[in-house]
Each structure stands twice: as C-alpha cells, then as structure tokens.
Tab-separated table of C-alpha atoms and ligand atoms in Angstrom:
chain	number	residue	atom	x	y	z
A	1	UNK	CA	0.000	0.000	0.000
A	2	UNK	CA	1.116	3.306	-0.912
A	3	UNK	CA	-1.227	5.390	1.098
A	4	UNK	CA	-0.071	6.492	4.387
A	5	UNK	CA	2.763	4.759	4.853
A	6	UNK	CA	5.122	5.525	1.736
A	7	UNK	CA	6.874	8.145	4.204
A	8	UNK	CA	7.255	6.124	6.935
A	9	UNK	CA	10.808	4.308	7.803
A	10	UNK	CA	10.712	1.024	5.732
A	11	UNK	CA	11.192	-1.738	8.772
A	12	UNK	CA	14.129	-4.604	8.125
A	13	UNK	CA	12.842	-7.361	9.984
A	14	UNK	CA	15.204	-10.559	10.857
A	15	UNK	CA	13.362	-12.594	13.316
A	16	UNK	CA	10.327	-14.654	12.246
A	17	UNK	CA	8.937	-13.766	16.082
A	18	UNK	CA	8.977	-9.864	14.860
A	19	UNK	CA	7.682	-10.997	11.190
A	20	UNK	CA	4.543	-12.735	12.553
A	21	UNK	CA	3.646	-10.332	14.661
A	22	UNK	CA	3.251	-7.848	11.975
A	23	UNK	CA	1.193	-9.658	9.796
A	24	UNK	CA	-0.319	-10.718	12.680
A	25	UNK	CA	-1.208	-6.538	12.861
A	26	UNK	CA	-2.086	-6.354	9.248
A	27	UNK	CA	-4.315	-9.748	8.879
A	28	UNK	CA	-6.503	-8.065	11.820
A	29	UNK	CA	-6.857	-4.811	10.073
A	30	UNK	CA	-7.765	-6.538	6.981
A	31	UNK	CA	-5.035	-5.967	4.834
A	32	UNK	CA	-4.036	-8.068	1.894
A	33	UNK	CA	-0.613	-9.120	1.705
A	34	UNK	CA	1.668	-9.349	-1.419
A	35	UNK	CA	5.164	-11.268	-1.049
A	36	UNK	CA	8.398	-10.233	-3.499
A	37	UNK	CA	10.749	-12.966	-2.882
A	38	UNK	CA	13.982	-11.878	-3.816
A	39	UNK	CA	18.271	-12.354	-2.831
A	40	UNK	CA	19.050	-8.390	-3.377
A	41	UNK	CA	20.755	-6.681	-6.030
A	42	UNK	CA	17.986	-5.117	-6.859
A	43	UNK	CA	17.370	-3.934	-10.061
A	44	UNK	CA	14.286	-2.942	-12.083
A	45	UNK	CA	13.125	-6.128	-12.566
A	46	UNK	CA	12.973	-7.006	-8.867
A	47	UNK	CA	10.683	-3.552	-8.701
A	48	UNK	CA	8.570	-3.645	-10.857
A	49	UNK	CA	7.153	-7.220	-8.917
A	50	UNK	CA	6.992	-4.922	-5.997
A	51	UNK	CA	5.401	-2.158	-8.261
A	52	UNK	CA	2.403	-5.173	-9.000
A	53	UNK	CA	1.791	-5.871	-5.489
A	54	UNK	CA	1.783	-1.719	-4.478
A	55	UNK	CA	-1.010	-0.876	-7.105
A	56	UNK	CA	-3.235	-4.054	-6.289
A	57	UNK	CA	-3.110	-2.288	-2.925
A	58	UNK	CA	-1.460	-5.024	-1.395
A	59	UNK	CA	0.975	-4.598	2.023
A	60	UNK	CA	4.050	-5.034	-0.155
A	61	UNK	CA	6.633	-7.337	1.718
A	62	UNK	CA	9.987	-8.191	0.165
A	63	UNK	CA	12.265	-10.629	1.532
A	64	UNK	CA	16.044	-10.653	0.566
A	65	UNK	CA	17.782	-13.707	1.255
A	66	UNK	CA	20.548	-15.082	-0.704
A	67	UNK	CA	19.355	-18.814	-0.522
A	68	UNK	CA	22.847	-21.419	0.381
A	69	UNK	CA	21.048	-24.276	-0.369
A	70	UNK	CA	20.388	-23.363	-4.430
A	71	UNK	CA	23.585	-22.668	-4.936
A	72	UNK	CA	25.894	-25.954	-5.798
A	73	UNK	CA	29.733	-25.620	-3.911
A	74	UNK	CA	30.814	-24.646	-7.559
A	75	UNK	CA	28.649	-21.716	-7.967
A	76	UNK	CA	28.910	-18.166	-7.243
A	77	UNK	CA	27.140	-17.923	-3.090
A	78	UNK	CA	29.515	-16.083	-1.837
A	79	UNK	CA	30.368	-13.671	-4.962
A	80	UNK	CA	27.135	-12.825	-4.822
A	81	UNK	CA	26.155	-9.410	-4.831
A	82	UNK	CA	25.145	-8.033	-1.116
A	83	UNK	CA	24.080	-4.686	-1.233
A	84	UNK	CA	21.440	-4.179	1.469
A	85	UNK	CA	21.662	-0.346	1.973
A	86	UNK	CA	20.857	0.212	-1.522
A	87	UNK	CA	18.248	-1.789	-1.739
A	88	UNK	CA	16.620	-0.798	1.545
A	89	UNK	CA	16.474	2.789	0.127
A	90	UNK	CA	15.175	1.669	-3.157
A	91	UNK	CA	11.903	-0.303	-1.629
A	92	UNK	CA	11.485	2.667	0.719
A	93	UNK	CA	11.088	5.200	-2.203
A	94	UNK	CA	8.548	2.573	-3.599
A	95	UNK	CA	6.359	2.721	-0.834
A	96	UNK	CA	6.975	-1.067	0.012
A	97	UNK	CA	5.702	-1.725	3.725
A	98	UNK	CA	8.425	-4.447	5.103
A	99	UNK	CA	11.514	-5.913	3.854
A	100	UNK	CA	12.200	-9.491	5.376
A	101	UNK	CA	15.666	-10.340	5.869
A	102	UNK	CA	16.081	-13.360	8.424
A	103	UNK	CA	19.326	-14.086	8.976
A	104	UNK	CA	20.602	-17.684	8.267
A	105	UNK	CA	19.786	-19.551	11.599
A	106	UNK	CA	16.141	-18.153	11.160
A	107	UNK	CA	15.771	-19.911	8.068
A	108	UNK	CA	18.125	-22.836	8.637
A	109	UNK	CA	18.235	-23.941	12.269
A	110	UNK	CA	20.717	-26.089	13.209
A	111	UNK	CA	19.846	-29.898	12.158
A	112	UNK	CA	17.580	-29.082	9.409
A	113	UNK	CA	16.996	-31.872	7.297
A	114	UNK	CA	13.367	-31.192	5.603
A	115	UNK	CA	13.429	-30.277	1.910
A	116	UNK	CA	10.598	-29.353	-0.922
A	117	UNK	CA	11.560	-31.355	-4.328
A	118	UNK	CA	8.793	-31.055	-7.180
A	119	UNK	CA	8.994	-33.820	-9.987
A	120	UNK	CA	8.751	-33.300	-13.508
A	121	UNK	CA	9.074	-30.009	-14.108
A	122	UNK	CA	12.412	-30.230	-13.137
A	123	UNK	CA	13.631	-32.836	-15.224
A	124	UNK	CA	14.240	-30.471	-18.100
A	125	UNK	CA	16.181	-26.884	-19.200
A	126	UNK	CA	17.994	-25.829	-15.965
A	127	UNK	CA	17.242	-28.992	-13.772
A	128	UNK	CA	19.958	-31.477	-14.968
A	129	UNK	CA	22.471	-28.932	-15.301
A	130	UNK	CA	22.166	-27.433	-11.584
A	131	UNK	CA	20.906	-30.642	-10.036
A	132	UNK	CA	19.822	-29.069	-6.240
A	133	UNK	CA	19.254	-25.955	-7.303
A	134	UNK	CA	15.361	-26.478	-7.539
A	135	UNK	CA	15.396	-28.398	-4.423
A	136	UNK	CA	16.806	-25.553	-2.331
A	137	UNK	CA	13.950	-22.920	-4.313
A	138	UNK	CA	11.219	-24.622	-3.499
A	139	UNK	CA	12.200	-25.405	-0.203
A	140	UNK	CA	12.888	-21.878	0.894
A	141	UNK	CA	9.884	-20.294	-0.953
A	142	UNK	CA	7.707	-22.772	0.958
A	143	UNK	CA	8.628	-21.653	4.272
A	144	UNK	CA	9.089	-17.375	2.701
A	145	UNK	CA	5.182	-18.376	1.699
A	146	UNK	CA	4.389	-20.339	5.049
A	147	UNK	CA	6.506	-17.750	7.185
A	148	UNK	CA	4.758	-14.225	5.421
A	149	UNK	CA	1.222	-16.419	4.660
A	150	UNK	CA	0.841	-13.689	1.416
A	151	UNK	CA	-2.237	-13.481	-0.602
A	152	UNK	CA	-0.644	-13.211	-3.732
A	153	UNK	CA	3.271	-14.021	-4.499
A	154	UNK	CA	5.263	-12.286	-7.727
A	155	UNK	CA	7.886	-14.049	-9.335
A	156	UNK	CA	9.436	-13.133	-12.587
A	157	UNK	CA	9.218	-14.858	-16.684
A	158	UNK	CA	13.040	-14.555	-16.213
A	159	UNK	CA	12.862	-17.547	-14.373
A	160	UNK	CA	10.568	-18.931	-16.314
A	161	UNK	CA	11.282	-22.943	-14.678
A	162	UNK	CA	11.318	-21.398	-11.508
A	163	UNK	CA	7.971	-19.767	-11.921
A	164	UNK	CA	6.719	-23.369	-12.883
A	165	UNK	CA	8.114	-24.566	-9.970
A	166	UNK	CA	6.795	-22.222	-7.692
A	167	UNK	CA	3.319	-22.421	-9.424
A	168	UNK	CA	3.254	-26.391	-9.118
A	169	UNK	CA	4.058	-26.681	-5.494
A	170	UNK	CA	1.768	-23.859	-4.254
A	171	UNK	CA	-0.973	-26.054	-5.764
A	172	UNK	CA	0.283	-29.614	-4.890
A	173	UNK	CA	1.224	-28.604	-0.754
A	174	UNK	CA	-2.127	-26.299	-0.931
A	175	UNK	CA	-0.573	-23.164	0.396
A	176	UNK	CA	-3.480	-21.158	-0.379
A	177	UNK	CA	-1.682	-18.497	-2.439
A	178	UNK	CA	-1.871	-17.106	-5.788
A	179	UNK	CA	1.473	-16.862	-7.900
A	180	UNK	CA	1.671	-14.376	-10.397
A	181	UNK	CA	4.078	-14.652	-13.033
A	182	UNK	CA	4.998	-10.835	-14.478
A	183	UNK	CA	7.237	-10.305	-18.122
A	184	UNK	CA	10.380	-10.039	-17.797
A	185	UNK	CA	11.966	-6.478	-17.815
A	186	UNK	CA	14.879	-5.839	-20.300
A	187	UNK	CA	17.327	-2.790	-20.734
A	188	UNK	CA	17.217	-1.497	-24.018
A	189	UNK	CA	19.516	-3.877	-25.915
A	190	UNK	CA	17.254	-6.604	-24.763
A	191	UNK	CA	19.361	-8.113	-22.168
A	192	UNK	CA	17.177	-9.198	-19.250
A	193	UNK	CA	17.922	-7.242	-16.358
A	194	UNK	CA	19.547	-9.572	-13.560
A	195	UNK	CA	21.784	-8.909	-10.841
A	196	UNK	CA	24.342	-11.480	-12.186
A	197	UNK	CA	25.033	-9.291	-15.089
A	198	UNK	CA	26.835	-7.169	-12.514
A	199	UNK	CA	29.254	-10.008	-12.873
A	200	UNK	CA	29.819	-8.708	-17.164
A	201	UNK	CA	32.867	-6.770	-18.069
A	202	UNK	CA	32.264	-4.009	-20.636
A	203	UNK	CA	33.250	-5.829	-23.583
A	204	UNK	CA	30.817	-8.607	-22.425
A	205	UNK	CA	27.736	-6.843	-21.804
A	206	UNK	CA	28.513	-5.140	-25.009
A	207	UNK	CA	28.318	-8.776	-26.719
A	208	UNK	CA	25.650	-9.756	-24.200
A	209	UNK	CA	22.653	-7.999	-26.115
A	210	UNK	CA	23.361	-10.570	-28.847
A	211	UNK	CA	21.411	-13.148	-27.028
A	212	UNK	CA	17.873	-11.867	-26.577
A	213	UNK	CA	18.332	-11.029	-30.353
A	214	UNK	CA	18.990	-14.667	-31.183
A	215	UNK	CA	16.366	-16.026	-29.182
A	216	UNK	CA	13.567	-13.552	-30.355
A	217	UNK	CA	14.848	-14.009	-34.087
A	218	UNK	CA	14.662	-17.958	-33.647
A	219	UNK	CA	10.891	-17.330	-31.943
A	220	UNK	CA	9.914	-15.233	-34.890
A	221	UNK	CA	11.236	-18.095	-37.562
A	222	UNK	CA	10.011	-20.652	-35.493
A	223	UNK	CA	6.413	-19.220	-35.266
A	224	UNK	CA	6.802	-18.745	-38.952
A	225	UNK	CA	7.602	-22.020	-40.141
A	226	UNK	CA	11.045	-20.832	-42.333
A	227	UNK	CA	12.421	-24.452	-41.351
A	228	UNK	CA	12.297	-27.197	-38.676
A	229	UNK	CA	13.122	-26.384	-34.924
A	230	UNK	CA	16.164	-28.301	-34.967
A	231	UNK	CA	17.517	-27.125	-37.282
A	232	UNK	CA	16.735	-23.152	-36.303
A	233	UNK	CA	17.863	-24.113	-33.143
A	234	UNK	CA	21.246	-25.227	-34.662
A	235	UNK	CA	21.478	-22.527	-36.103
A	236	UNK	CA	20.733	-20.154	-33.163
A	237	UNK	CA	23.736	-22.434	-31.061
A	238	UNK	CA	25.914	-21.655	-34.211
A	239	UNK	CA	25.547	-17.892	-33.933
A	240	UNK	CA	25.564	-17.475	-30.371
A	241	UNK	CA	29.277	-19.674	-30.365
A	242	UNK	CA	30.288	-17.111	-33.261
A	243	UNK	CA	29.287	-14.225	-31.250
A	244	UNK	CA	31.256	-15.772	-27.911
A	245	UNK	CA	29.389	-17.960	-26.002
A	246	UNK	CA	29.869	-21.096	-24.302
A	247	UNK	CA	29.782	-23.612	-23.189
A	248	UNK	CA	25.997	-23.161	-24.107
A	249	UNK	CA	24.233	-25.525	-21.446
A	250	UNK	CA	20.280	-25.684	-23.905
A	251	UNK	CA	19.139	-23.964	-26.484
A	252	UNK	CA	15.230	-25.652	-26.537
A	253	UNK	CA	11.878	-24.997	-27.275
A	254	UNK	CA	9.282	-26.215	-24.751
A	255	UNK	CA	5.835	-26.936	-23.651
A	256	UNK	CA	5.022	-23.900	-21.877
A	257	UNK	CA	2.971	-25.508	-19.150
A	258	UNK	CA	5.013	-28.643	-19.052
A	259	UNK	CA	8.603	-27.739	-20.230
A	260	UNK	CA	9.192	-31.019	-22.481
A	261	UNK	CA	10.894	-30.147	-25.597
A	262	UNK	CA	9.156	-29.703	-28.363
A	263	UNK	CA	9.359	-30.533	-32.120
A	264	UNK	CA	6.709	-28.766	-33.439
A	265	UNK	CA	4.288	-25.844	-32.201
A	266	UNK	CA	0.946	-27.102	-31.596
A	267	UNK	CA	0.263	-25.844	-28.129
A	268	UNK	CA	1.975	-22.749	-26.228
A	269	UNK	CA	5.042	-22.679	-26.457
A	270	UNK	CA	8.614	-20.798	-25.347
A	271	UNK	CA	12.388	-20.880	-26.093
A	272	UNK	CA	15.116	-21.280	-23.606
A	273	UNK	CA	18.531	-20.886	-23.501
A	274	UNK	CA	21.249	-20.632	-20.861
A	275	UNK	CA	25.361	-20.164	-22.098
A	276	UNK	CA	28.212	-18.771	-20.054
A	277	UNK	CA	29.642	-15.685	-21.574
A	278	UNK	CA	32.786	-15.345	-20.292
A	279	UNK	CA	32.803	-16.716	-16.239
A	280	UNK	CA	29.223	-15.114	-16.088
A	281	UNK	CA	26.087	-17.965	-16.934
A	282	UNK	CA	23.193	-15.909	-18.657
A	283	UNK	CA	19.761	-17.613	-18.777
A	284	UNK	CA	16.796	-15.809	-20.989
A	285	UNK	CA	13.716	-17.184	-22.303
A	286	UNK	CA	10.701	-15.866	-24.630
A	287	UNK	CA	7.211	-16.866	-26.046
A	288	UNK	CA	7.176	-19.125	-29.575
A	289	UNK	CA	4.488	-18.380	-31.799
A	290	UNK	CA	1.070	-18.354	-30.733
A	291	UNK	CA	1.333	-17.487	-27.226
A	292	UNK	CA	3.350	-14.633	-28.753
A	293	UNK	CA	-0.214	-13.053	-29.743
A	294	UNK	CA	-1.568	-10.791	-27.208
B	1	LIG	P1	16.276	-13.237	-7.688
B	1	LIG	O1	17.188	-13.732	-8.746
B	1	LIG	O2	16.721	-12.126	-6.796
B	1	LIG	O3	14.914	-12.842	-8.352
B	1	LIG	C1	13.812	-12.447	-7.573
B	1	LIG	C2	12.590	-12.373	-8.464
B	1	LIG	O4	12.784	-11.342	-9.435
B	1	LIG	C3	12.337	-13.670	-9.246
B	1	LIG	O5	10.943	-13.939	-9.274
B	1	LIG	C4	12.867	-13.338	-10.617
B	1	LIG	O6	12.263	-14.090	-11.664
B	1	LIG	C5	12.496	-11.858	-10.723
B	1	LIG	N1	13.299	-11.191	-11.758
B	1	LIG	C6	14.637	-11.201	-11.883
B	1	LIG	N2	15.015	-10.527	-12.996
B	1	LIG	C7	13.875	-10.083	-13.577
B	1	LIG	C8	13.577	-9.341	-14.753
B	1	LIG	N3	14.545	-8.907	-15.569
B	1	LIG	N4	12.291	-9.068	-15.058
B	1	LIG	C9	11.290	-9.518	-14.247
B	1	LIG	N5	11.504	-10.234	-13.117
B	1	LIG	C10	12.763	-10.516	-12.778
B	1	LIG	O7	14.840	-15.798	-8.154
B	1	LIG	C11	15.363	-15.644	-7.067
B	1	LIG	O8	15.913	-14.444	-6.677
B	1	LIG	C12	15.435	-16.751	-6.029
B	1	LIG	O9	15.533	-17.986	-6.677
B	1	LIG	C13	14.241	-16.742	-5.037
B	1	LIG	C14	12.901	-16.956	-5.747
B	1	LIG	C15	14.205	-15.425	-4.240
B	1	LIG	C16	14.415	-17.916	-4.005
B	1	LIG	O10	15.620	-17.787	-3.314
C-alpha cells in the first residue's frame, strides 16, 4: 500500500517472532498481503514485482535472502552481490511496507533436514544442469510463503522454470496463495535485467545484447515455419558460439505448461537458452508463436 505509509521508515525485519507479529497486525486490520521474494541486487526487474503488489493495494513485503542451499559448492554464493543499503532505500522510495531479511539460523536452524523437491518439471532446461538448485527454491519459498502467509506471491518470466516450480508446489502442498508470473523487464539492448550481469565486463555486456536477439529471431522463424526447430535451433547455437558464447548448457523450445521439448508448435510454447559468456552464466527465455499473440 502506498497510502499512508510511503513516508514512513521502511522496517528490516530478521526474526520470524517480529515478522509474525506484523502480519499478525495487518491480517486483523484486513489488509491483503503481497510477497516479493527476492536475494538483493535489486534492479528494475525485482521492482517492478513490488510495483504489482503496491497498485493491487497489497501490504508489499519483500524478503532478501541469498538462498545457500540453491547454490551448488561450484557456484557463485559467496560472490554474490550483497548490497542491502541500496536496496533498503530503493523499496522505501517505492512505498513497500516491510523488507524481510532473516538471517541464516532463522531460516536454517541447526539440524535441518526437511526439503521441498517437485517432480517433472524439473527434469528439463535448468534442472539437470544445476541438479539441487530447484530443491533448495522450493524449499525456501515454501517456508518465505508459510513464514509471510501472502495473498498473492510475484515471481518473474526470467525464471521462467522457476515460476513453474513455484506455481506447481503452491498447488500440490495447498498453500493457499496465488502466484503471479509478471514479463520479464529488459534494458534497451534486450538483455534481461539480472543482478548477475553485474558479474559482465564491458566488452561482455557489449556482446551480451546478442542473445535476446537470437532467441527472439529464432521465436519469430520458429512461429513462422522458415524451417524445422532443430535445425533453427542449430542454427541459433551456431551464432551465439560465433558471437562468444559457451559452453551453451540448452538452447530448446518447450511446452510452456510442461517444459518437455518440443518438435513442433501445436500448443503454447517458449524458447530457452542458458550459455556462459565469459565466467558469467546468462539464462533468458521468450514466447514461440502463438502465445506470442496478445
Ligand atoms: P532473484 O534472482 O533475486 O529474483 C527475484 C525475483 O525477481 C524472481 O521472481 C525473478 O524471476 C524476478 N526477476 C529477476 N530478474 C527479472 C527481470 N529482468 N524481469 C522480471 N523479473 C525478474 O529468483 C530468485 O531471486 C530466487 O531464486 C528466489 C525466488 C528469491 C528464491 O531464493
């Protein structure tokens, strides 16, 4: 809600005792809630989520946690950008009413040993190639969802699997909350805005607009039939290695609901792609076809 509070101080809550307490506050006034999970960094992406929950009049809560148990031991947990202050101030000139940030024992007591795995979904695009990473999403949105009980919960077409995901198990544990999925929001090159790409030199993010262009051109001759998927999609792997990229872990097109691949469009459908550019892994993904029609 925007109303009276946007000038009060933005509270930074870290203890689930102080958390439940003020929704506690808010469920007795009536208020509705809406959740932004996020792990920082943010970037206009992250608030325009927030911006959806502000004008359905929703308290807008945002937690920031940088989740250890999606990350593998290869990958980036502790490079990743913390950068609290900022982001503090940035929900605050939103109008966003809370900003949840428990600290690790709050979220991971000692001995914790109970974990959220959804099938299927999860056997394709980014599930083989980051093999817990899914595991340690759903787990810790279940308890962000069971911990901030929201009425409504944003997450973002960048993550297009992990919107699935979310979706899926919100349904199958009956948590009583509606997901919204929201487009993804790109600077004007086309690269999706992430907090990763904070990893890019120059030169990279430069060469890093190249991608959305591939993808979107392979939608557009996909949805128009100029030659089989495979072989556009060959021919989108063969331009993004001339441009740079690689190792390139998928370049698919899939169900949209389901996320099989696909050989042909006869239902909804989307393309995905994640390569490495540089040290830096990029993931992106857009509507094929029909579901490209408003
Ligand atoms: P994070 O990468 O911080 O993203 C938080 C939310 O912002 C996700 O729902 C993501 O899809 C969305 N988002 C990121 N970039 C976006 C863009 N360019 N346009 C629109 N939405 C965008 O995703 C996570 O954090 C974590 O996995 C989390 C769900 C918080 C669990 O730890």
């Amino acid at each position: 809600m925007t109303t009276e509070n946007s000038a009060a101080i933005l509270p930074v809550l870290r203890k689930s005792a102080e958390l439940r307490a003020r929704i506690a506050a808010w469920r007795s006034a009536g208020d509705r809630i809406g959740l932004v999970p996020t792990m920082g960094a943010l970037h206009e992406g992250h608030l325009t989520l927030v911006r959806r929950a502000l004008d359905a009049g929703e308290r807008a809560v945002v937690s920031i946690f940088v989740n250890p148990t999606q990350f593998a031991p290869s990958e980036d947990f502790s490079l990743y950008p913390r950068r609290e202050a900022e982001d503090v101030a940035k929900l605050q000139a939103l109008g966003a009413d809370l900003v949840w940030a428990p600290e690790l024992e709050e979220m991971y007591p000692p001995r914790f040993s109970t974990y959220v795995r959804v099938e299927e979904l999860t056997d394709h695009l980014d599930g083989p190639h980051r093999p817990s990473h899914f595991q340690g999403v759903a787990t810790v949105v279940t308890k962000l969802l069971r911990q901030v009980a929201p009425d409504r919960a944003y997450f973002g077409e960048k993550d297009y699997q992990q919107l699935q995901v979310v979706t899926r198990l919100a349904r199958d544990l009956d948590l009583g909350v509606e997901i919204v999925g929201v487009p993804t929001v790109r600077d004007p090159d086309g690269l999706a805005l992430s907090s990763r790409n904070l990893y890019l030199s120059e030169d990279e993010r430069q060469r890093a607009g190249i991608l959305p262009r591939v993808l979107a051109e392979t939608a557009d001759a996909a949805a128009a039939g100029v030659a089989s998927l495979p072989e556009l999609l060959r021919a989108a792997r063969a331009a993004l290695t001339e441009a740079g990229f690689g190792p390139i872990d998928y370049i698919q097109i899939c169900d949209a609901e389901t996320l099989v691949p696909v050989n042909a469009l006869e239902r909804p459908a989307r393309i995905f792609v994640a390569a490495r550019l540089g040290k830096t892994r990029l993931i992106d993904n857009m509507p094929v076809g029909r579901s490209n029609l408003p």
